CSV table of C-alpha atoms in Angstrom, one decimal:
chain,number,residue,atom,x,y,z
A,1,UNK,CA,24.6,40.4,243.7
A,2,UNK,CA,24.3,36.7,244.3
A,3,UNK,CA,27.2,35.1,246.2
A,4,UNK,CA,28.3,31.5,246.1
A,5,UNK,CA,29.2,29.7,249.3
A,6,UNK,CA,33.0,29.9,249.8
A,7,UNK,CA,35.9,28.5,251.8
A,8,UNK,CA,38.3,30.3,254.1
A,9,UNK,CA,41.8,28.9,254.8
A,10,UNK,CA,43.9,30.4,257.5
A,11,UNK,CA,47.6,29.6,257.8
A,12,UNK,CA,48.4,29.4,254.1
A,13,UNK,CA,52.1,28.3,253.8
A,14,UNK,CA,54.0,26.0,251.5
A,15,UNK,CA,52.8,22.7,253.1
A,16,UNK,CA,49.3,21.8,254.4
A,17,UNK,CA,47.8,25.3,254.0
A,18,UNK,CA,48.7,25.5,250.3
A,19,UNK,CA,47.5,22.0,249.6
A,20,UNK,CA,44.2,22.6,251.4
A,21,UNK,CA,43.7,25.9,249.5
A,22,UNK,CA,44.3,24.2,246.1
A,23,UNK,CA,42.0,21.3,247.0
A,24,UNK,CA,39.1,23.5,248.2
A,25,UNK,CA,39.5,25.9,245.2
A,26,UNK,CA,38.3,23.2,242.9
A,27,UNK,CA,34.9,23.4,244.6
A,28,UNK,CA,34.7,26.9,246.1
A,29,UNK,CA,35.9,30.4,245.8
A,30,UNK,CA,38.6,30.6,248.5
A,31,UNK,CA,39.9,33.4,250.9
A,32,UNK,CA,43.5,32.8,251.8
A,33,UNK,CA,44.7,34.1,255.2
A,34,UNK,CA,48.4,34.5,256.0
A,35,UNK,CA,50.5,36.6,258.3
A,36,UNK,CA,53.2,36.8,255.6
A,37,UNK,CA,51.3,37.2,252.3
A,38,UNK,CA,54.0,36.8,249.7
A,39,UNK,CA,53.4,33.1,249.2
A,40,UNK,CA,49.7,33.2,249.5
A,41,UNK,CA,49.5,36.0,246.9
A,42,UNK,CA,51.4,33.8,244.5
A,43,UNK,CA,49.2,30.9,245.3
A,44,UNK,CA,46.0,32.9,244.7
A,45,UNK,CA,47.4,34.0,241.3
A,46,UNK,CA,48.1,30.3,240.5
A,47,UNK,CA,44.5,29.3,241.5
A,48,UNK,CA,43.1,32.2,239.4
A,49,UNK,CA,45.2,31.1,236.4
A,50,UNK,CA,43.8,27.6,236.7
A,51,UNK,CA,40.2,29.0,236.5
A,52,UNK,CA,39.5,29.2,240.2
A,53,UNK,CA,38.7,32.2,242.4
A,54,UNK,CA,41.1,33.1,245.2
A,55,UNK,CA,42.0,36.2,247.2
A,56,UNK,CA,44.9,36.5,249.6
A,57,UNK,CA,44.5,38.5,252.8
A,58,UNK,CA,47.3,39.6,255.1
A,59,UNK,CA,46.2,39.2,258.7
A,60,UNK,CA,47.5,38.3,262.2
A,61,UNK,CA,44.9,35.8,263.4
A,62,UNK,CA,45.9,36.5,267.0
A,63,UNK,CA,44.8,40.1,266.6
A,64,UNK,CA,41.1,40.5,267.2
A,65,UNK,CA,40.9,43.9,265.5
A,66,UNK,CA,43.0,42.8,262.5
A,67,UNK,CA,40.7,39.8,262.1
A,68,UNK,CA,37.6,42.1,262.2
A,69,UNK,CA,39.1,44.2,259.5
A,70,UNK,CA,39.9,41.3,257.2
A,71,UNK,CA,36.6,39.6,257.7
A,72,UNK,CA,34.9,42.8,256.7
A,73,UNK,CA,36.8,42.7,253.4
A,74,UNK,CA,36.0,39.0,253.0
A,75,UNK,CA,32.3,39.4,253.5
A,76,UNK,CA,32.2,42.3,251.1
A,77,UNK,CA,34.0,40.3,248.5
A,78,UNK,CA,32.4,36.8,249.0
A,79,UNK,CA,29.2,37.4,251.0
A,80,UNK,CA,28.1,36.0,254.4
A,81,UNK,CA,27.6,32.3,253.6
A,82,UNK,CA,30.7,30.2,254.3
A,83,UNK,CA,30.7,26.5,253.5
A,84,UNK,CA,34.1,25.6,255.1
A,85,UNK,CA,36.6,27.3,257.3
A,86,UNK,CA,40.0,25.7,257.8
A,87,UNK,CA,42.4,26.9,260.5
A,88,UNK,CA,46.0,25.7,259.9
A,89,UNK,CA,47.9,28.5,261.6
A,90,UNK,CA,50.3,27.4,264.4
A,91,UNK,CA,53.4,28.2,266.3
A,92,UNK,CA,56.4,26.1,265.4
A,93,UNK,CA,57.8,23.5,267.8
A,94,UNK,CA,61.3,24.6,268.9
A,95,UNK,CA,62.8,22.1,271.4
A,96,UNK,CA,64.3,23.7,274.5
A,97,UNK,CA,65.0,22.3,277.9
A,98,UNK,CA,62.2,23.3,280.3
A,99,UNK,CA,64.4,25.2,282.7
A,100,UNK,CA,65.7,27.3,279.8
A,101,UNK,CA,62.2,28.2,278.7
A,102,UNK,CA,60.5,31.5,279.5
A,103,UNK,CA,57.0,32.9,279.8
A,104,UNK,CA,57.6,34.4,276.3
A,105,UNK,CA,57.9,30.9,274.9
A,106,UNK,CA,54.5,29.9,276.3
A,107,UNK,CA,52.9,33.2,275.3
A,108,UNK,CA,54.1,32.8,271.7
A,109,UNK,CA,52.8,29.3,271.4
A,110,UNK,CA,49.4,30.1,272.9
A,111,UNK,CA,49.0,33.4,271.0
A,112,UNK,CA,49.0,31.9,267.6
A,113,UNK,CA,47.6,28.4,268.2
A,114,UNK,CA,44.9,29.2,270.8
A,115,UNK,CA,44.1,32.9,270.6
A,116,UNK,CA,44.2,32.7,266.8
A,117,UNK,CA,41.9,29.7,266.8
A,118,UNK,CA,39.5,31.5,269.1
A,119,UNK,CA,39.4,34.6,266.9
A,120,UNK,CA,38.9,32.4,263.9
A,121,UNK,CA,35.9,30.7,265.4
A,122,UNK,CA,34.4,34.0,266.4
A,123,UNK,CA,34.8,35.4,262.9
A,124,UNK,CA,33.7,32.3,260.9
A,125,UNK,CA,30.9,30.7,262.9
A,126,UNK,CA,28.3,33.4,262.1
A,127,UNK,CA,29.1,32.8,258.4
A,128,UNK,CA,29.0,29.0,258.7
A,129,UNK,CA,25.6,29.3,260.5
A,130,UNK,CA,24.3,31.0,257.4
A,131,UNK,CA,25.1,27.8,255.4
A,132,UNK,CA,23.2,25.3,257.5
A,133,UNK,CA,20.3,25.0,255.1
A,134,UNK,CA,22.5,23.6,252.3
A,135,UNK,CA,22.9,20.0,251.2
A,136,UNK,CA,26.4,19.9,252.7
A,137,UNK,CA,27.0,20.5,256.4
A,138,UNK,CA,29.1,23.6,256.9
A,139,UNK,CA,32.4,22.7,258.5
A,140,UNK,CA,34.9,24.5,260.9
A,141,UNK,CA,38.0,22.4,260.9
A,142,UNK,CA,41.3,22.9,262.8
A,143,UNK,CA,44.5,21.1,261.9
A,144,UNK,CA,46.2,19.8,265.0
A,145,UNK,CA,49.3,17.8,265.8
A,146,UNK,CA,50.4,14.7,267.7
A,147,UNK,CA,51.2,17.1,270.6
A,148,UNK,CA,47.4,17.5,271.1
A,149,UNK,CA,47.3,14.0,272.7
A,150,UNK,CA,51.0,13.2,273.5
A,151,UNK,CA,53.3,15.7,275.2
A,152,UNK,CA,57.1,15.5,274.8
A,153,UNK,CA,60.1,16.8,276.8
A,154,UNK,CA,61.5,20.1,275.7
A,155,UNK,CA,58.3,20.9,273.9
A,156,UNK,CA,56.0,22.0,276.8
A,157,UNK,CA,54.8,25.3,275.2
A,158,UNK,CA,53.9,23.5,272.0
A,159,UNK,CA,52.1,20.7,273.8
A,160,UNK,CA,50.2,23.1,276.0
A,161,UNK,CA,49.0,25.1,272.9
A,162,UNK,CA,47.9,22.0,271.0
A,163,UNK,CA,46.1,20.5,274.0
A,164,UNK,CA,44.4,23.8,274.4
A,165,UNK,CA,43.3,23.9,270.8
A,166,UNK,CA,41.8,20.4,271.0
A,167,UNK,CA,39.9,21.4,274.1
A,168,UNK,CA,38.5,24.5,272.4
A,169,UNK,CA,37.4,22.4,269.4
A,170,UNK,CA,35.6,19.9,271.6
A,171,UNK,CA,33.8,22.7,273.4
A,172,UNK,CA,32.8,24.4,270.1
A,173,UNK,CA,31.6,21.1,268.6
A,174,UNK,CA,29.4,20.5,271.7
A,175,UNK,CA,27.8,23.9,271.2
A,176,UNK,CA,27.5,24.2,267.5
A,177,UNK,CA,26.8,20.7,266.3
A,178,UNK,CA,23.2,20.9,267.4
A,179,UNK,CA,23.0,24.2,265.4
A,180,UNK,CA,24.1,22.4,262.2
A,181,UNK,CA,27.8,23.2,262.0
A,182,UNK,CA,30.3,20.4,261.9
A,183,UNK,CA,33.3,21.3,264.1
A,184,UNK,CA,36.3,19.0,263.7
A,185,UNK,CA,39.9,18.6,264.9
A,186,UNK,CA,42.2,16.8,262.4
A,187,UNK,CA,45.4,15.5,264.2
A,188,UNK,CA,48.2,15.4,261.6
A,189,UNK,CA,50.3,12.6,263.2
A,190,UNK,CA,53.6,13.1,261.6
A,191,UNK,CA,55.9,15.6,259.8
A,192,UNK,CA,54.6,17.2,256.6
A,193,UNK,CA,56.7,16.9,253.5
A,194,UNK,CA,57.9,20.4,252.6
A,195,UNK,CA,61.1,22.4,252.2
A,196,UNK,CA,61.1,23.7,255.8
A,197,UNK,CA,60.9,20.2,257.3
A,198,UNK,CA,63.7,18.9,255.1
A,199,UNK,CA,65.9,21.6,256.8
A,200,UNK,CA,64.6,20.8,260.3
A,201,UNK,CA,64.8,17.0,260.0
A,202,UNK,CA,67.3,16.3,257.2
A,203,UNK,CA,68.0,12.8,258.4
A,204,UNK,CA,64.4,11.8,258.2
A,205,UNK,CA,63.5,10.2,254.9
A,206,UNK,CA,61.6,12.5,252.5
A,207,UNK,CA,59.3,9.5,251.8
A,208,UNK,CA,58.6,9.0,255.5
A,209,UNK,CA,57.1,12.5,255.8
A,210,UNK,CA,53.4,13.0,255.1
A,211,UNK,CA,52.3,14.2,251.7
A,212,UNK,CA,50.3,17.4,252.1
A,213,UNK,CA,48.2,16.7,249.1
A,214,UNK,CA,47.0,13.4,250.7
A,215,UNK,CA,46.3,15.3,254.0
A,216,UNK,CA,44.3,17.9,252.1
A,217,UNK,CA,42.1,15.3,250.5
A,218,UNK,CA,41.2,13.9,253.9
A,219,UNK,CA,40.4,17.4,255.1
A,220,UNK,CA,38.2,18.0,252.1
A,221,UNK,CA,36.4,14.7,252.9
A,222,UNK,CA,35.9,15.7,256.5
A,223,UNK,CA,34.3,19.0,255.2
A,224,UNK,CA,32.0,17.2,252.8
A,225,UNK,CA,29.5,15.7,255.1
A,226,UNK,CA,26.1,15.4,253.3
A,227,UNK,CA,23.1,16.4,255.3
A,228,UNK,CA,20.5,13.6,255.7
A,229,UNK,CA,16.8,14.6,256.0
A,230,UNK,CA,15.9,15.2,259.7
A,231,UNK,CA,19.5,14.6,260.8
A,232,UNK,CA,21.2,16.8,263.4
A,233,UNK,CA,24.9,16.8,262.8
A,234,UNK,CA,27.3,15.9,265.6
A,235,UNK,CA,31.0,15.6,266.2
């Protein structure tokens, strides 16, 4: 059986994750990863109804064994050549005075954002390396937040997790760019327009929030680097 290059999107929710999945599904078969799969299953069905190819997988990205199980299913279904892998999973920022915070707050933030990102890289990079001979440079992209470069009071665990994610991406780019994989960190500097953020920030204008469809277009462009003859990709 001949497999086409495909895309993997982790953290498929109603905002950026869904928009990215829809955007990439116009060019690739897509594997959708989510801890709570109800939404991603509906999204996969919508993509299929529109003529695309999408499969939803329930997985805890922070669980190494669970990731190994799911990626076994993904490679069986789609093959071992991945064109783009997008990590959008993240802990949520819950403001709390520092002296009220506990170790559990830090562990929760790091478990999803950093451990999940690490496991995702371990699982996807072998598949991305298989795509380095194509016309388009394979891309491993992580969505980040303003907290990756600017820390705020009451949000120490979230800031630590996002700074850690950025450091991981920089180190991965340094190692894998010479091997032909584009590794990128996309800082989403604002609040995404979605039902959850309307509840969390009701006084903030709906139009002041970022359109996830516009964000997904920029992510697709970042993952569409065309290889030049004799060119070694870098980040």
